[in-house]
Amino acid sequence: MNSQERFDRTTTGRPLVSVVIPVFNERAVLPVLHQRLDSVLGPLPVRYELVLVDDGSTDGSGQYLVDLAQRVPGVRAVRLSRNFGKEAALTAGIEHARGDAIIVIDADLQDPPELIPQMLSAWQDGADVVAMKRRSRAGETALKRWSAHLFYRLLSRISAVDIPHDTGDFRLMSRKAVEALSRLPERNRYMKGLFAWIGLPTTVIEYDRAPRAAGHSQWDYLSLFRLAFEGITSFSVAPLRLAMVLGALIAFGGVLFGAWIILKTLVLGEIVPGYPSMIAIMTVLGGTQLLSIGLLGEYVGKIYFEAKQRPVYLVRDITVSVREGQRPVFRDVKGTRHVA
Ligand code: UDP
Ligand code: MG
């Protein structure tokens, strides 16, 4: 924040609200998105800016955002150098937002912008984090709903921080919460977990999740599984422990089985060469070992990526309106547009 911005903030006395939106191939929804956000935020007694992060879209979303930012004051378009994934795009957006409160929202309008006034009033009542909890997940398959449910339950059981169920990335954060978040240096940014880790006074608001306005979800089951796995291994070493317990159980079973074989041989003498049981044991053991090594590898891999200290994302360019430079827009109570 430069001194001009600080000056703007203190003179107008209105809080600045940033809305951060990760965008990946969302060309079809962008016009509706902008319009809906504008009609929700316009009448509110706040100044606001939209921080749209283009996460390496290939459908022209990026160019659309650049044009929008040039045309409309209070819109900034941050284009990343390639597709880094939603978590990285979110991080980029949050880092480029300057608001006193920052709201993270999906581009596809599954998170209704109409809830923003409610979020803001919870913030003004003292919450540093306003987490939005999904009551229903309209337009999602039963399998997706069920797997999401299972995942949240599992994660909260095996990790130390309580990651709230059914809250996505749709949330409001105070400046304080954002600063806390930016102090977490890790590169594996499992956002929901990071949000939970920072703590601070949190208000939970329930809402009904709408189906996508247009386009289609970028998440297939494989990438959802990857995200779930990422969440678990970033916030818990329980899988390592599980591998150890499993290994111990199998080893114990092996000892018992061995003793029984020896006993049997002593009593009955050697009858049949134990080919099937040997193969069975070998496959079980081999499988368990590979599984455990794989798990271990997952954590070692994490250390490897953290050790490289690479940035979470790279910015290609940032566009703000030429006329108004970096100044955010606001409307007064009558709805007239002003530039701070
Ligand atoms: N997104 C992104 N980068 C990606 C994938 C998705 O920035 O690699 C954005 C996407 O544009 C949308 C949000 O993340 O704004 C949520 O994506 P999506 O709707 O596909 O996920 P879902 O709603 O199914 O969780
Ligand atoms: Mg979506």
mmCIF file of N, CA, C and O in Angstrom, residues 55-112:
data_model
loop_
_atom_site.group_PDB
_atom_site.id
_atom_site.type_symbol
_atom_site.label_atom_id
_atom_site.label_comp_id
_atom_site.label_asym_id
_atom_site.label_seq_id
_atom_site.Cartn_x
_atom_site.Cartn_y
_atom_site.Cartn_z
ATOM 1 N N ASP A 55 -6.222 -17.840 -14.229
ATOM 2 C CA ASP A 55 -5.318 -18.947 -13.941
ATOM 3 C C ASP A 55 -4.950 -19.673 -15.240
ATOM 4 O O ASP A 55 -5.214 -20.858 -15.394
ATOM 5 N N GLY A 56 -4.362 -18.940 -16.170
ATOM 6 C CA GLY A 56 -3.927 -19.552 -17.416
ATOM 7 C C GLY A 56 -5.049 -20.103 -18.273
ATOM 8 O O GLY A 56 -4.915 -21.188 -18.842
ATOM 9 N N SER A 57 -6.156 -19.373 -18.378
ATOM 10 C CA SER A 57 -7.276 -19.837 -19.196
ATOM 11 C C SER A 57 -6.880 -19.919 -20.663
ATOM 12 O O SER A 57 -6.027 -19.165 -21.125
ATOM 13 N N THR A 58 -7.544 -20.820 -21.399
ATOM 14 C CA THR A 58 -7.242 -20.948 -22.820
ATOM 15 C C THR A 58 -8.444 -20.574 -23.675
ATOM 16 O O THR A 58 -8.450 -20.774 -24.878
ATOM 17 N N ASP A 59 -9.498 -20.047 -23.041
ATOM 18 C CA ASP A 59 -10.726 -19.751 -23.791
ATOM 19 C C ASP A 59 -10.979 -18.251 -23.939
ATOM 20 O O ASP A 59 -12.100 -17.827 -24.181
ATOM 21 N N GLY A 60 -9.932 -17.456 -23.731
ATOM 22 C CA GLY A 60 -10.097 -16.022 -23.894
ATOM 23 C C GLY A 60 -10.561 -15.297 -22.638
ATOM 24 O O GLY A 60 -10.775 -14.088 -22.652
ATOM 25 N N SER A 61 -10.713 -16.020 -21.534
ATOM 26 C CA SER A 61 -11.111 -15.373 -20.280
ATOM 27 C C SER A 61 -10.108 -14.298 -19.884
ATOM 28 O O SER A 61 -10.481 -13.222 -19.431
ATOM 29 N N GLY A 62 -8.827 -14.625 -20.058
ATOM 30 C CA GLY A 62 -7.760 -13.693 -19.664
ATOM 31 C C GLY A 62 -7.885 -12.361 -20.369
ATOM 32 O O GLY A 62 -7.871 -11.303 -19.743
ATOM 33 N N GLN A 63 -8.051 -12.416 -21.704
ATOM 34 C CA GLN A 63 -8.166 -11.177 -22.474
ATOM 35 C C GLN A 63 -9.420 -10.411 -22.077
ATOM 36 O O GLN A 63 -9.411 -9.194 -21.950
ATOM 37 N N TYR A 64 -10.494 -11.141 -21.821
ATOM 38 C CA TYR A 64 -11.735 -10.500 -21.396
ATOM 39 C C TYR A 64 -11.513 -9.717 -20.106
ATOM 40 O O TYR A 64 -11.967 -8.580 -19.959
ATOM 41 N N LEU A 65 -10.782 -10.316 -19.189
ATOM 42 C CA LEU A 65 -10.527 -9.668 -17.904
ATOM 43 C C LEU A 65 -9.674 -8.421 -18.073
ATOM 44 O O LEU A 65 -9.902 -7.390 -17.444
ATOM 45 N N VAL A 66 -8.678 -8.538 -18.950
ATOM 46 C CA VAL A 66 -7.809 -7.383 -19.206
ATOM 47 C C VAL A 66 -8.637 -6.225 -19.758
ATOM 48 O O VAL A 66 -8.533 -5.087 -19.292
ATOM 49 N N ASP A 67 -9.510 -6.534 -20.717
ATOM 50 C CA ASP A 67 -10.372 -5.492 -21.287
ATOM 51 C C ASP A 67 -11.275 -4.886 -20.219
ATOM 52 O O ASP A 67 -11.452 -3.674 -20.149
ATOM 53 N N LEU A 68 -11.819 -5.760 -19.412
ATOM 54 C CA LEU A 68 -12.730 -5.306 -18.356
ATOM 55 C C LEU A 68 -11.996 -4.362 -17.394
ATOM 56 O O LEU A 68 -12.493 -3.286 -17.043
ATOM 57 N N ALA A 69 -10.791 -4.776 -17.010
ATOM 58 C CA ALA A 69 -10.019 -3.971 -16.055
ATOM 59 C C ALA A 69 -9.651 -2.619 -16.644
ATOM 60 O O ALA A 69 -9.610 -1.608 -15.944
ATOM 61 N N GLN A 70 -9.392 -2.597 -17.957
ATOM 62 C CA GLN A 70 -9.046 -1.326 -18.593
ATOM 63 C C GLN A 70 -10.245 -0.394 -18.634
ATOM 64 O O GLN A 70 -10.123 0.805 -18.511
ATOM 65 N N ARG A 71 -11.405 -0.973 -18.808
ATOM 66 C CA ARG A 71 -12.620 -0.205 -18.987
ATOM 67 C C ARG A 71 -13.204 0.244 -17.646
ATOM 68 O O ARG A 71 -13.650 1.369 -17.502
ATOM 69 N N VAL A 72 -13.220 -0.651 -16.683
ATOM 70 C CA VAL A 72 -13.961 -0.391 -15.447
ATOM 71 C C VAL A 72 -13.010 -0.106 -14.292
ATOM 72 O O VAL A 72 -12.170 -0.933 -13.963
ATOM 73 N N PRO A 73 -13.130 1.061 -13.678
ATOM 74 C CA PRO A 73 -12.294 1.337 -12.519
ATOM 75 C C PRO A 73 -12.671 0.420 -11.364
ATOM 76 O O PRO A 73 -13.834 0.038 -11.237
ATOM 77 N N GLY A 74 -11.690 0.068 -10.564
ATOM 78 C CA GLY A 74 -11.980 -0.805 -9.427
ATOM 79 C C GLY A 74 -11.920 -2.276 -9.784
ATOM 80 O O GLY A 74 -12.177 -3.134 -8.957
ATOM 81 N N VAL A 75 -11.560 -2.585 -11.028
ATOM 82 C CA VAL A 75 -11.365 -3.981 -11.402
ATOM 83 C C VAL A 75 -9.893 -4.182 -11.675
ATOM 84 O O VAL A 75 -9.306 -3.409 -12.429
ATOM 85 N N ARG A 76 -9.277 -5.139 -11.053
ATOM 86 C CA ARG A 76 -7.916 -5.472 -11.455
ATOM 87 C C ARG A 76 -7.836 -6.901 -11.938
ATOM 88 O O ARG A 76 -8.404 -7.812 -11.347
ATOM 89 N N ALA A 77 -7.149 -7.055 -13.042
ATOM 90 C CA ALA A 77 -6.983 -8.368 -13.634
ATOM 91 C C ALA A 77 -5.548 -8.809 -13.414
ATOM 92 O O ALA A 77 -4.619 -8.123 -13.812
ATOM 93 N N VAL A 78 -5.372 -9.921 -12.747
ATOM 94 C CA VAL A 78 -4.035 -10.482 -12.550
ATOM 95 C C VAL A 78 -3.971 -11.739 -13.394
ATOM 96 O O VAL A 78 -4.731 -12.680 -13.165
ATOM 97 N N ARG A 79 -3.101 -11.720 -14.407
ATOM 98 C CA ARG A 79 -2.987 -12.926 -15.225
ATOM 99 C C ARG A 79 -1.772 -13.712 -14.773
ATOM 100 O O ARG A 79 -0.671 -13.173 -14.705
ATOM 101 N N LEU A 80 -1.971 -14.983 -14.486
ATOM 102 C CA LEU A 80 -0.834 -15.826 -14.117
ATOM 103 C C LEU A 80 -0.164 -16.331 -15.388
ATOM 104 O O LEU A 80 -0.767 -16.342 -16.462
ATOM 105 N N SER A 81 1.077 -16.744 -15.259
ATOM 106 C CA SER A 81 1.837 -17.120 -16.442
ATOM 107 C C SER A 81 1.353 -18.422 -17.068
ATOM 108 O O SER A 81 1.597 -18.690 -18.233
ATOM 109 N N ARG A 82 0.675 -19.250 -16.287
ATOM 110 C CA ARG A 82 0.108 -20.500 -16.796
ATOM 111 C C ARG A 82 -0.933 -20.973 -15.798
ATOM 112 O O ARG A 82 -1.208 -20.269 -14.825
ATOM 113 N N ASN A 83 -1.506 -22.145 -16.000
ATOM 114 C CA ASN A 83 -2.456 -22.685 -15.041
ATOM 115 C C ASN A 83 -1.725 -23.256 -13.827
ATOM 116 O O ASN A 83 -0.947 -24.196 -13.936
ATOM 117 N N PHE A 84 -1.951 -22.635 -12.673
ATOM 118 C CA PHE A 84 -1.282 -23.099 -11.461
ATOM 119 C C PHE A 84 -2.226 -23.851 -10.544
ATOM 120 O O PHE A 84 -1.818 -24.346 -9.509
ATOM 121 N N GLY A 85 -3.510 -23.886 -10.878
ATOM 122 C CA GLY A 85 -4.489 -24.521 -10.002
ATOM 123 C C GLY A 85 -5.187 -23.502 -9.124
ATOM 124 O O GLY A 85 -4.658 -22.432 -8.866
ATOM 125 N N LYS A 86 -6.383 -23.876 -8.694
ATOM 126 C CA LYS A 86 -7.219 -22.926 -7.970
ATOM 127 C C LYS A 86 -6.565 -22.388 -6.696
ATOM 128 O O LYS A 86 -6.666 -21.213 -6.385
ATOM 129 N N GLU A 87 -5.885 -23.264 -5.981
ATOM 130 C CA GLU A 87 -5.310 -22.843 -4.702
ATOM 131 C C GLU A 87 -4.272 -21.746 -4.915
ATOM 132 O O GLU A 87 -4.228 -20.760 -4.183
ATOM 133 N N ALA A 88 -3.461 -21.908 -5.946
ATOM 134 C CA ALA A 88 -2.434 -20.913 -6.241
ATOM 135 C C ALA A 88 -3.079 -19.621 -6.736
ATOM 136 O O ALA A 88 -2.655 -18.518 -6.363
ATOM 137 N N ALA A 89 -4.120 -19.758 -7.565
ATOM 138 C CA ALA A 89 -4.810 -18.572 -8.078
ATOM 139 C C ALA A 89 -5.408 -17.774 -6.922
ATOM 140 O O ALA A 89 -5.353 -16.536 -6.894
ATOM 141 N N LEU A 90 -5.955 -18.492 -5.957
ATOM 142 C CA LEU A 90 -6.516 -17.831 -4.776
ATOM 143 C C LEU A 90 -5.431 -17.077 -4.010
ATOM 144 O O LEU A 90 -5.622 -15.926 -3.605
ATOM 145 N N THR A 91 -4.311 -17.744 -3.825
ATOM 146 C CA THR A 91 -3.200 -17.110 -3.124
ATOM 147 C C THR A 91 -2.786 -15.836 -3.847
ATOM 148 O O THR A 91 -2.602 -14.789 -3.224
ATOM 149 N N ALA A 92 -2.685 -15.920 -5.170
ATOM 150 C CA ALA A 92 -2.303 -14.740 -5.957
ATOM 151 C C ALA A 92 -3.315 -13.622 -5.746
ATOM 152 O O ALA A 92 -2.938 -12.466 -5.508
ATOM 153 N N GLY A 93 -4.594 -13.964 -5.823
ATOM 154 C CA GLY A 93 -5.635 -12.955 -5.673
ATOM 155 C C GLY A 93 -5.597 -12.296 -4.310
ATOM 156 O O GLY A 93 -5.688 -11.075 -4.192
ATOM 157 N N ILE A 94 -5.440 -13.095 -3.292
ATOM 158 C CA ILE A 94 -5.424 -12.560 -1.933
ATOM 159 C C ILE A 94 -4.224 -11.647 -1.748
ATOM 160 O O ILE A 94 -4.320 -10.588 -1.131
ATOM 161 N N GLU A 95 -3.095 -12.029 -2.341
ATOM 162 C CA GLU A 95 -1.899 -11.198 -2.192
ATOM 163 C C GLU A 95 -2.005 -9.877 -2.954
ATOM 164 O O GLU A 95 -1.334 -8.911 -2.621
ATOM 165 N N HIS A 96 -2.836 -9.854 -3.999
ATOM 166 C CA HIS A 96 -2.967 -8.615 -4.766
ATOM 167 C C HIS A 96 -4.160 -7.779 -4.340
ATOM 168 O O HIS A 96 -4.407 -6.725 -4.904
ATOM 169 N N ALA A 97 -4.907 -8.252 -3.359
ATOM 170 C CA ALA A 97 -6.069 -7.501 -2.886
ATOM 171 C C ALA A 97 -5.622 -6.526 -1.813
ATOM 172 O O ALA A 97 -4.719 -6.823 -1.045
ATOM 173 N N ARG A 98 -6.258 -5.354 -1.810
ATOM 174 C CA ARG A 98 -5.831 -4.368 -0.836
ATOM 175 C C ARG A 98 -6.893 -4.039 0.192
ATOM 176 O O ARG A 98 -6.763 -3.119 0.980
ATOM 177 N N GLY A 99 -7.986 -4.753 0.153
ATOM 178 C CA GLY A 99 -9.143 -4.412 0.989
ATOM 179 C C GLY A 99 -8.925 -4.589 2.476
ATOM 180 O O GLY A 99 -8.009 -5.271 2.917
ATOM 181 N N ASP A 100 -9.805 -3.942 3.243
ATOM 182 C CA ASP A 100 -9.850 -4.160 4.689
ATOM 183 C C ASP A 100 -10.520 -5.495 4.957
ATOM 184 O O ASP A 100 -10.271 -6.142 5.961
ATOM 185 N N ALA A 101 -11.392 -5.867 4.048
ATOM 186 C CA ALA A 101 -12.000 -7.195 4.112
ATOM 187 C C ALA A 101 -11.837 -7.808 2.731
ATOM 188 O O ALA A 101 -11.915 -7.118 1.721
ATOM 189 N N ILE A 102 -11.572 -9.103 2.691
ATOM 190 C CA ILE A 102 -11.375 -9.785 1.411
ATOM 191 C C ILE A 102 -12.346 -10.947 1.311
ATOM 192 O O ILE A 102 -12.432 -11.770 2.221
ATOM 193 N N ILE A 103 -13.092 -10.953 0.232
ATOM 194 C CA ILE A 103 -14.059 -12.025 0.020
ATOM 195 C C ILE A 103 -13.585 -12.881 -1.141
ATOM 196 O O ILE A 103 -13.228 -12.358 -2.190
ATOM 197 N N VAL A 104 -13.554 -14.174 -0.932
ATOM 198 C CA VAL A 104 -13.139 -15.106 -1.976
ATOM 199 C C VAL A 104 -14.382 -15.778 -2.526
ATOM 200 O O VAL A 104 -15.197 -16.272 -1.763
ATOM 201 N N ILE A 105 -14.531 -15.757 -3.824
ATOM 202 C CA ILE A 105 -15.754 -16.293 -4.415
ATOM 203 C C ILE A 105 -15.416 -16.983 -5.737
ATOM 204 O O ILE A 105 -14.511 -16.569 -6.446
ATOM 205 N N ASP A 106 -16.144 -18.070 -6.065
ATOM 206 C CA ASP A 106 -15.909 -18.771 -7.335
ATOM 207 C C ASP A 106 -16.467 -17.968 -8.500
ATOM 208 O O ASP A 106 -17.461 -17.276 -8.356
ATOM 209 N N ALA A 107 -15.862 -18.135 -9.649
ATOM 210 C CA ALA A 107 -16.313 -17.391 -10.822
ATOM 211 C C ALA A 107 -17.635 -17.921 -11.367
ATOM 212 O O ALA A 107 -18.379 -17.200 -12.016
ATOM 213 N N ASP A 108 -17.945 -19.181 -11.104
ATOM 214 C CA ASP A 108 -19.087 -19.803 -11.774
ATOM 215 C C ASP A 108 -20.429 -19.512 -11.109
ATOM 216 O O ASP A 108 -21.428 -20.144 -11.438
ATOM 217 N N LEU A 109 -20.436 -18.602 -10.142
ATOM 218 C CA LEU A 109 -21.664 -18.172 -9.458
ATOM 219 C C LEU A 109 -22.314 -19.285 -8.645
ATOM 220 O O LEU A 109 -23.496 -19.225 -8.346
ATOM 221 N N GLN A 110 -21.538 -20.288 -8.296
ATOM 222 C CA GLN A 110 -22.069 -21.310 -7.388
ATOM 223 C C GLN A 110 -22.161 -20.742 -5.979
ATOM 224 O O GLN A 110 -22.926 -21.226 -5.162
ATOM 225 N N ASP A 111 -21.347 -19.745 -5.705
ATOM 226 C CA ASP A 111 -21.428 -19.040 -4.436
ATOM 227 C C ASP A 111 -22.183 -17.752 -4.717
ATOM 228 O O ASP A 111 -21.657 -16.863 -5.372
ATOM 229 N N PRO A 112 -23.429 -17.639 -4.238
ATOM 230 C CA PRO A 112 -24.237 -16.481 -4.624
ATOM 231 C C PRO A 112 -23.676 -15.161 -4.082
ATOM 232 O O PRO A 112 -23.512 -15.030 -2.869
#
